[in-house]
XYZ file of C-alpha atoms in Angstrom:
571
model
C 126.434 68.995 89.059
C 127.826 71.441 91.612
C 127.729 70.240 95.230
C 125.290 71.820 97.650
C 126.386 73.438 100.879
C 124.363 70.946 102.941
C 126.042 67.961 101.291
C 129.488 69.446 101.946
C 128.742 70.061 105.620
C 127.484 66.482 106.099
C 130.527 64.991 104.348
C 132.813 67.167 106.495
C 131.088 66.052 109.698
C 130.020 69.602 110.583
C 126.323 68.657 110.806
C 124.299 65.453 110.716
C 121.612 64.563 108.179
C 118.936 65.041 110.852
C 120.245 68.499 111.743
C 120.354 69.465 108.073
C 116.766 68.252 107.552
C 115.600 70.298 110.521
C 117.352 73.405 109.201
C 115.876 72.936 105.723
C 112.412 72.603 107.242
C 112.891 75.857 109.165
C 114.172 77.515 105.974
C 110.761 77.016 104.340
C 109.249 79.583 106.716
C 112.349 81.688 107.349
C 113.869 83.059 104.165
C 117.453 82.890 105.399
C 120.673 81.323 104.170
C 121.180 77.727 105.229
C 124.454 78.523 106.993
C 122.791 81.233 109.101
C 120.049 78.840 110.215
C 122.531 76.110 111.165
C 124.317 78.625 113.406
C 121.051 79.983 114.853
C 119.895 76.453 115.696
C 123.193 75.755 117.438
C 124.176 72.951 115.068
C 127.411 74.601 113.931
C 129.485 77.775 114.024
C 130.433 80.312 111.365
C 134.078 79.335 111.514
C 133.368 75.576 111.219
C 131.187 76.138 108.139
C 133.760 78.408 106.500
C 136.567 75.929 107.236
C 134.591 73.001 105.763
C 133.734 74.922 102.595
C 137.339 76.023 102.157
C 138.712 72.488 102.424
C 136.059 70.788 100.301
C 136.021 73.391 97.523
C 139.784 74.003 97.758
C 139.173 77.748 98.070
C 141.360 79.958 100.323
C 140.018 80.784 103.784
C 140.611 84.426 104.745
C 140.041 86.683 107.748
C 138.426 89.803 106.301
C 139.035 91.856 109.462
C 142.741 92.079 108.604
C 142.039 93.986 105.378
C 141.887 97.737 104.856
C 140.547 98.135 101.326
C 141.014 101.195 99.077
C 138.192 103.452 97.843
C 138.366 101.842 94.402
C 137.103 98.539 95.832
C 134.395 100.322 97.820
C 133.229 101.942 94.585
C 133.140 98.562 92.816
C 131.102 96.874 95.586
C 129.008 99.575 97.317
C 127.802 99.173 100.927
C 124.227 98.086 100.157
C 125.417 95.195 97.972
C 128.133 94.116 100.423
C 125.643 93.930 103.305
C 122.763 92.426 101.353
C 124.804 89.725 99.588
C 127.234 89.158 102.464
C 130.344 89.748 100.367
C 133.557 91.717 100.874
C 136.010 92.769 98.116
C 139.584 91.731 98.906
C 141.711 92.690 95.924
C 141.531 93.721 92.266
C 144.041 92.015 89.965
C 143.756 93.339 86.408
C 140.193 92.312 85.428
C 139.701 89.805 88.260
C 138.031 90.771 91.531
C 138.902 88.581 94.524
C 135.875 88.615 96.790
C 135.188 86.985 100.152
C 131.895 85.145 100.528
C 130.238 83.235 103.333
C 128.717 80.991 100.651
C 131.016 80.596 97.613
C 128.332 78.372 96.040
C 126.000 81.365 95.689
C 126.370 81.494 91.907
C 123.487 83.912 91.498
C 125.343 86.575 93.485
C 128.589 85.830 91.639
C 126.858 86.202 88.277
C 125.073 89.432 89.204
C 128.235 91.011 90.634
C 130.172 89.997 87.541
C 127.554 91.653 85.361
C 127.484 94.847 87.450
C 131.234 95.238 87.722
C 132.185 93.884 84.265
C 134.910 91.891 86.078
C 135.737 88.220 86.491
C 135.059 87.136 90.091
C 137.332 84.843 92.080
C 135.610 83.904 95.364
C 137.380 83.056 98.619
C 135.757 81.872 101.831
C 135.279 83.797 105.057
C 132.938 83.505 108.015
C 129.824 85.648 108.193
C 131.085 87.327 111.347
C 134.399 88.218 109.715
C 132.687 89.681 106.642
C 130.242 91.802 108.676
C 133.039 93.153 110.875
C 135.109 94.050 107.803
C 132.136 95.806 106.191
C 131.533 97.814 109.354
C 135.214 98.742 109.561
C 135.775 99.661 105.904
C 132.417 101.083 104.850
C 131.643 103.187 107.892
C 130.619 106.696 106.818
C 130.663 105.862 103.111
C 127.997 107.693 101.093
C 126.037 105.124 99.083
C 125.178 107.703 96.442
C 128.851 108.475 95.799
C 129.694 104.793 95.537
C 126.824 104.295 93.126
C 127.960 107.134 90.877
C 131.481 105.730 90.698
C 130.567 102.146 89.915
C 128.098 103.083 87.221
C 130.110 105.898 85.685
C 130.752 103.956 82.491
C 127.790 101.546 82.487
C 125.473 103.657 80.346
C 125.287 107.344 79.529
C 121.888 109.019 79.667
C 122.385 110.211 76.077
C 122.448 106.550 74.974
C 118.821 106.108 76.064
C 116.612 108.441 74.044
C 113.135 109.103 75.440
C 110.690 109.869 72.659
C 107.956 111.494 74.725
C 108.464 114.384 77.114
C 106.062 116.063 79.497
C 105.122 119.666 78.589
C 106.556 122.416 80.794
C 104.457 123.314 83.854
C 104.178 126.753 85.387
C 103.384 126.122 89.040
C 106.355 126.640 91.372
C 105.874 123.379 93.276
C 105.803 121.430 90.035
C 109.009 123.142 88.912
C 110.599 121.971 92.163
C 109.574 118.377 91.532
C 110.817 118.623 87.964
C 114.203 119.883 89.096
C 114.549 116.899 91.427
C 113.799 114.534 88.586
C 116.277 116.180 86.224
C 119.455 116.138 88.299
C 122.266 114.385 86.377
C 122.612 111.570 88.924
C 118.904 110.698 88.820
C 118.678 110.990 85.038
C 121.660 108.621 84.788
C 120.210 106.209 87.343
C 116.840 105.828 85.578
C 118.523 105.493 82.182
C 120.880 102.860 83.614
C 118.007 100.806 85.076
C 116.127 100.769 81.782
C 119.257 99.943 79.776
C 120.208 97.149 82.177
C 116.694 95.681 82.007
C 116.801 95.689 78.199
C 120.204 93.969 78.212
C 118.957 91.271 80.590
C 115.776 90.826 78.494
C 113.588 91.655 81.479
C 109.852 92.025 80.940
C 109.235 94.272 83.967
C 111.096 96.640 86.275
C 109.780 96.876 89.852
C 110.888 99.870 91.950
C 109.599 99.197 95.455
C 109.902 101.576 98.424
C 110.720 99.907 101.722
C 110.928 101.516 105.143
C 114.644 102.324 104.925
C 115.692 101.597 101.344
C 114.559 101.161 97.737
C 114.437 97.659 96.255
C 114.745 97.255 92.476
C 113.711 93.936 90.962
C 113.592 92.708 87.358
C 111.266 90.003 86.065
C 113.402 87.780 83.832
C 111.902 84.681 82.177
C 108.897 85.063 84.478
C 110.905 85.133 87.729
C 111.469 88.269 89.841
C 115.112 88.857 90.811
C 116.594 91.355 93.240
C 118.936 93.538 91.189
C 119.719 96.714 93.167
C 119.151 98.266 96.555
C 119.472 102.048 97.057
C 119.251 104.541 99.882
C 115.736 105.886 100.503
C 116.754 109.542 100.191
C 116.794 109.416 96.375
C 113.346 107.821 96.052
C 111.234 110.944 95.428
C 113.656 112.099 92.750
C 113.548 108.716 90.990
C 109.729 108.698 91.037
C 109.632 112.263 89.668
C 112.012 111.342 86.845
C 109.946 108.321 85.813
C 106.745 110.372 85.908
C 108.317 113.080 83.762
C 109.307 110.673 80.995
C 105.978 108.782 81.065
C 103.557 111.724 80.997
C 102.225 111.297 84.544
C 101.141 113.930 87.061
C 104.157 114.389 89.329
C 102.092 116.260 91.938
C 99.631 113.377 92.364
C 101.031 110.894 94.885
C 97.797 109.571 96.391
C 96.128 107.894 93.413
C 97.355 105.152 91.056
C 98.412 106.362 87.618
C 99.220 104.757 84.267
C 101.504 106.245 81.645
C 103.849 105.313 78.861
C 106.953 106.318 76.947
C 109.224 104.902 74.264
C 112.984 104.590 74.277
C 115.693 103.797 71.761
C 118.647 101.836 73.083
C 121.252 99.922 71.082
C 119.218 100.249 67.862
C 116.182 98.833 69.620
C 112.817 100.538 70.112
C 111.133 99.611 73.388
C 107.743 100.721 74.700
C 107.516 101.315 78.443
C 104.128 100.991 80.179
C 104.415 102.660 83.568
C 102.112 102.040 86.518
C 102.237 103.702 89.952
C 100.596 102.426 93.125
C 100.619 104.357 96.430
C 101.856 102.256 99.357
C 102.616 102.982 103.013
C 106.269 103.761 102.172
C 105.663 105.663 98.934
C 104.635 104.987 95.340
C 105.606 101.633 93.899
C 106.589 101.868 90.230
C 106.279 99.034 87.735
C 107.561 99.514 84.186
C 106.646 96.880 81.608
C 109.057 96.637 78.685
C 107.576 95.818 75.299
C 110.162 95.324 72.593
C 108.546 96.508 69.368
C 111.309 94.833 67.329
C 110.808 91.368 68.833
C 110.342 88.708 66.198
C 106.851 87.231 66.219
C 106.511 83.533 66.931
C 104.993 81.479 64.094
C 102.387 78.841 64.888
C 104.844 75.988 64.386
C 107.171 77.405 67.075
C 104.548 77.502 69.829
C 105.359 73.857 70.713
C 101.662 73.056 70.768
C 100.782 69.343 70.390
C 100.061 68.588 66.729
C 96.446 67.473 67.219
C 95.728 70.538 69.365
C 97.346 72.915 66.870
C 95.407 71.403 63.953
C 92.149 71.784 65.860
C 92.944 75.420 66.683
C 93.922 76.177 63.077
C 90.667 74.640 61.825
C 88.746 76.959 64.179
C 90.495 80.220 63.230
C 90.315 79.449 59.482
C 86.512 79.462 59.585
C 84.839 82.574 58.135
C 83.013 83.200 61.404
C 83.131 82.194 65.045
C 85.003 83.107 68.194
C 88.228 81.745 69.665
C 89.135 82.792 73.200
C 92.606 82.492 74.752
C 92.573 82.465 78.534
C 95.056 82.508 81.389
C 96.486 84.850 84.029
C 98.451 87.997 83.256
C 101.831 87.181 81.726
C 100.891 83.720 80.458
C 101.701 84.416 76.800
C 98.164 84.978 75.500
C 99.187 87.878 73.256
C 102.024 85.867 71.702
C 99.605 83.066 70.822
C 97.035 85.444 69.344
C 99.696 87.218 67.265
C 100.832 83.835 65.962
C 97.229 83.209 64.876
C 97.050 86.628 63.172
C 100.337 86.029 61.371
C 98.971 82.709 60.145
C 95.725 84.324 58.926
C 97.281 87.419 57.360
C 96.756 87.660 53.604
C 95.817 90.173 50.924
C 92.268 88.840 50.854
C 91.567 89.409 54.569
C 90.853 92.664 56.401
C 92.251 92.125 59.903
C 91.765 94.716 62.670
C 93.044 94.535 66.251
C 91.823 96.478 69.305
C 94.462 96.390 72.039
C 95.475 97.966 75.329
C 98.258 98.590 74.519
C 99.423 97.571 71.040
C 102.377 95.374 72.006
C 103.811 94.361 68.615
C 103.508 96.033 65.233
C 102.182 93.787 62.483
C 102.676 94.754 58.850
C 99.478 94.603 56.790
C 97.119 94.685 59.800
C 95.163 97.649 61.187
C 95.924 98.032 64.900
C 93.999 100.328 67.236
C 95.008 101.231 70.797
C 92.185 101.915 73.267
C 92.166 105.093 75.354
C 89.555 104.931 78.098
C 90.027 108.520 79.410
C 88.790 109.928 76.094
C 86.034 107.338 75.656
C 87.950 105.043 73.312
C 87.041 101.796 75.068
C 87.058 98.238 73.735
C 83.291 98.368 73.226
C 83.201 101.745 71.456
C 86.122 100.889 69.153
C 84.630 97.467 68.385
C 81.391 99.098 67.211
C 83.345 101.287 64.825
C 85.535 98.420 63.624
C 82.485 96.367 62.651
C 81.570 99.160 60.245
C 85.007 98.820 58.586
C 84.166 95.563 56.754
C 86.535 93.341 58.815
C 87.070 89.651 58.230
C 89.018 89.022 61.441
C 88.806 91.118 64.613
C 91.105 90.756 67.597
C 89.645 92.153 70.826
C 92.544 92.458 73.276
C 90.473 91.574 76.322
C 86.830 91.007 77.230
C 86.412 93.000 80.430
C 82.683 93.682 80.661
C 79.253 92.632 79.422
C 79.087 95.337 76.750
C 82.310 94.184 75.063
C 81.301 90.517 75.413
C 77.887 91.129 73.820
C 79.339 92.996 70.824
C 82.025 90.331 70.324
C 79.455 87.524 70.437
C 77.152 89.308 67.994
C 80.100 89.957 65.675
C 80.941 86.254 65.601
C 77.307 85.419 64.836
C 77.143 87.863 61.928
C 79.981 86.629 59.753
C 83.200 87.660 61.504
C 86.040 85.670 63.068
C 86.674 87.122 66.530
C 89.805 86.423 68.582
C 89.975 87.583 72.191
C 91.327 86.928 75.689
C 89.789 86.462 79.102
C 91.370 86.100 82.538
C 90.223 82.711 83.832
C 92.000 79.612 85.127
C 90.970 77.057 82.492
C 88.781 76.468 79.469
C 85.602 75.410 81.263
C 85.866 78.337 83.685
C 85.802 80.649 80.638
C 82.322 79.422 79.761
C 81.162 79.993 83.337
C 82.717 83.469 83.379
C 80.976 84.595 80.184
C 77.641 83.325 81.466
C 78.260 85.187 84.756
C 78.899 88.364 82.734
C 75.413 87.986 81.262
C 75.847 86.135 77.935
C 72.994 83.603 77.525
C 74.135 80.012 77.175
C 72.306 79.472 73.897
C 74.171 82.424 72.314
C 77.500 81.381 73.772
C 77.186 77.859 72.410
C 76.492 79.219 68.944
C 79.150 81.935 68.932
C 82.272 80.299 70.412
C 84.296 77.868 68.275
C 87.038 77.008 70.755
C 88.803 78.038 73.973
C 92.548 77.816 74.594
C 93.996 77.989 78.136
C 97.725 78.331 78.700
C 100.546 78.911 81.191
C 104.237 79.713 80.773
C 107.018 77.566 82.232
C 110.760 78.060 82.013
C 112.676 76.099 79.397
C 115.700 74.066 80.540
C 118.982 75.488 79.248
C 120.229 73.240 76.431
C 123.845 74.063 77.221
C 123.819 72.593 80.747
C 120.876 70.149 80.586
C 121.420 66.756 82.203
C 119.217 63.710 82.692
C 118.657 61.717 85.846
C 116.665 58.583 86.564
C 113.901 58.708 89.185
C 111.934 55.964 90.942
C 108.649 55.361 89.135
C 106.707 55.765 92.379
C 108.167 59.228 92.996
C 106.390 60.910 90.079
C 103.458 58.626 89.416
C 100.073 60.280 88.894
C 96.868 58.424 88.116
C 95.892 58.788 84.477
C 99.338 59.923 83.305
C 102.310 57.992 81.902
C 104.914 57.245 84.595
C 107.864 59.620 84.765
C 111.036 57.539 85.008
C 113.527 60.172 83.929
C 113.762 63.917 84.480
C 115.925 66.700 83.146
C 117.317 69.792 84.790
C 119.879 72.501 84.125
C 122.976 72.551 86.288
C 123.587 76.236 85.608
C 126.137 77.842 83.297
C 127.292 81.203 81.946
C 124.761 81.108 79.125
C 121.757 80.862 81.460
C 123.083 83.011 84.305
C 123.558 79.870 86.451
C 119.784 79.442 86.705
C 119.528 76.239 84.680
C 116.804 77.809 82.524
C 116.853 79.817 79.305
C 113.638 81.294 77.930
C 110.071 80.105 78.411
C 107.503 78.007 76.601
C 103.760 77.588 76.928
C 101.675 74.608 78.004
C 98.165 74.413 76.606
C 94.628 73.134 77.051
C 92.344 73.459 74.022
C 88.592 72.880 74.233
C 86.844 72.714 70.831
C 83.162 73.460 71.219
C 81.757 70.350 69.595
C 78.049 69.735 69.054
C 77.858 67.902 72.382
C 79.590 70.734 74.272
C 77.323 73.328 72.668
C 74.291 71.315 73.781
C 75.575 71.169 77.355
C 76.223 74.930 77.417
C 72.801 75.733 75.929
C 70.945 73.736 78.589
C 73.019 75.174 81.450
C 75.073 72.124 82.427
C 77.407 72.580 85.403
C 81.225 72.534 85.194
C 81.603 68.918 86.325
C 79.315 67.677 83.570
C 81.172 69.719 80.947
C 84.531 68.502 82.298
C 83.447 64.900 82.027
C 82.291 65.442 78.451
C 85.571 67.167 77.562
C 87.572 64.274 78.977
C 85.470 61.764 77.034
C 86.138 63.714 73.841
C 89.885 63.517 74.371
C 90.708 67.052 75.542
C 94.309 67.359 76.780
C 94.294 69.340 80.031
C 96.952 71.848 81.060
C 98.813 69.574 83.440
C 98.776 66.709 80.937
C 100.487 68.866 78.297
C 102.958 70.119 80.904
C 103.665 66.528 81.986
C 104.376 65.539 78.390
C 106.821 68.434 78.036
C 108.632 67.256 81.185
C 108.913 63.770 79.684
C 110.321 65.211 76.460
C 112.964 67.138 78.429
C 112.091 70.756 77.576
C 111.119 71.745 81.134
C 111.576 70.387 84.656
C 109.161 68.677 87.002
C 109.862 71.327 89.675
C 108.902 74.103 87.250
C 105.659 72.398 86.253
C 104.666 71.616 89.831
C 105.101 75.279 90.805
C 103.467 76.893 87.756
C 100.748 74.597 86.409
C 97.612 73.715 88.427
C 96.891 70.016 88.830
C 93.195 69.950 89.701
C 90.525 67.350 90.229
C 90.038 66.862 86.482
C 93.081 64.620 86.355
C 91.134 61.927 88.201
C 87.640 62.661 86.947
């Protein structure tokens, strides 16, 4: 396991354990580098920290102020990245870039720079002051746009990313002006590069966020947002116009939120882009969700659901009628689970129809319908029509209102198997939510067969996974088996030095047994239903997550941050 900067500074006598603890406590509220805080608090100096890191890591210590770097290095590491990541390029030797860093243990920055530059990085150590002075000296007057064009000249050509939908030509002069801004070669290349880079990194979302003086681009990878790029603010309007052009949005409307879509082909892969705009005080924030239409669907056996839970769920969806609801927040893998259920149920003897917003994955042998609210094609209206199509199984993408809920419930009571989703925190809360929408308890108890709640946690990278023993008292929770060993990823090239690779779901399945149906019909409160569920052996979300920590597929830190541990654990 790689040493941490705090451990090195203590071993070198630069700071004491008490001073380090104080700095770490301050770091919780101030999102700054540890070295910066130690200097701010007066516990150390930049030069002492740099000297200690150099000696301990056996990395050269350099004075960046003595360097005058050529334009080629400035193009490789543009000003925004140098300032934001506190790095300074020293020399380029063949395919290796020697770069000065205040924190040579910042593997995330090393990995991202290596990806951007397509070079191998060799870090050396320098003080923060030295790096900032060198940046000021060498980058003064450099145009960020020019540097960007040079570094990305061969990353991806706009012709490599083919947009399949294009906005029709407008006639108004002001619209033509906005179009021209969005079609300049630099902007076309920039947007194409962002999308291509996101696809390569297997990102699920691209966030383009206007700040007061710059543009921040972040990718959501394996559920975690990462800062990827930072650009000058002067290109923002052009970037927004370009994205609106390719996603069929009104480029003259900057005051109201908009939703659009487009499709792209890149590296023999078809990807759907769902684009959302949101006006903010510094401009319109853009979020693009990437849906890979060629992604392989996950079979039921690969969901890593506990065997007893999976068998209970399969028994419910195999019934000729009833309703199974999958619940959880946005991005918790509900669609993946439902598609696994559909794949399991698919056969020549079943007529399966889905109603989705949008259709995320294409399933052979299944009729899929995409809703379109602006033209009156809502979940409720489509569901009425679908029920006249002699369906055996109906998937309703989301229950959003009473009308959709009522039709879904009636469908399940009249000989159809209905699968759907709802945004609630757990299984019992789903019952409460449906009753709040206006579904009578006696109908709900008769219609619903089971409810599945889930969350996504990151999976530990198998390539760099290690085990460590922990005191039993450290992770001991009433009602759960003691955790005496944990696993974590040390970080490697295969996982981008994050220690994690991919995600998996943790589950809570509530079968609506005769006793549960009775409680719902007579209006029992949540606590009474929770007690009954516990008595009937329901495995709650945190319990399943805890078991996955014990089996070594995820870490205790990941579970503690992603999965709620509520009062039911002790009820």
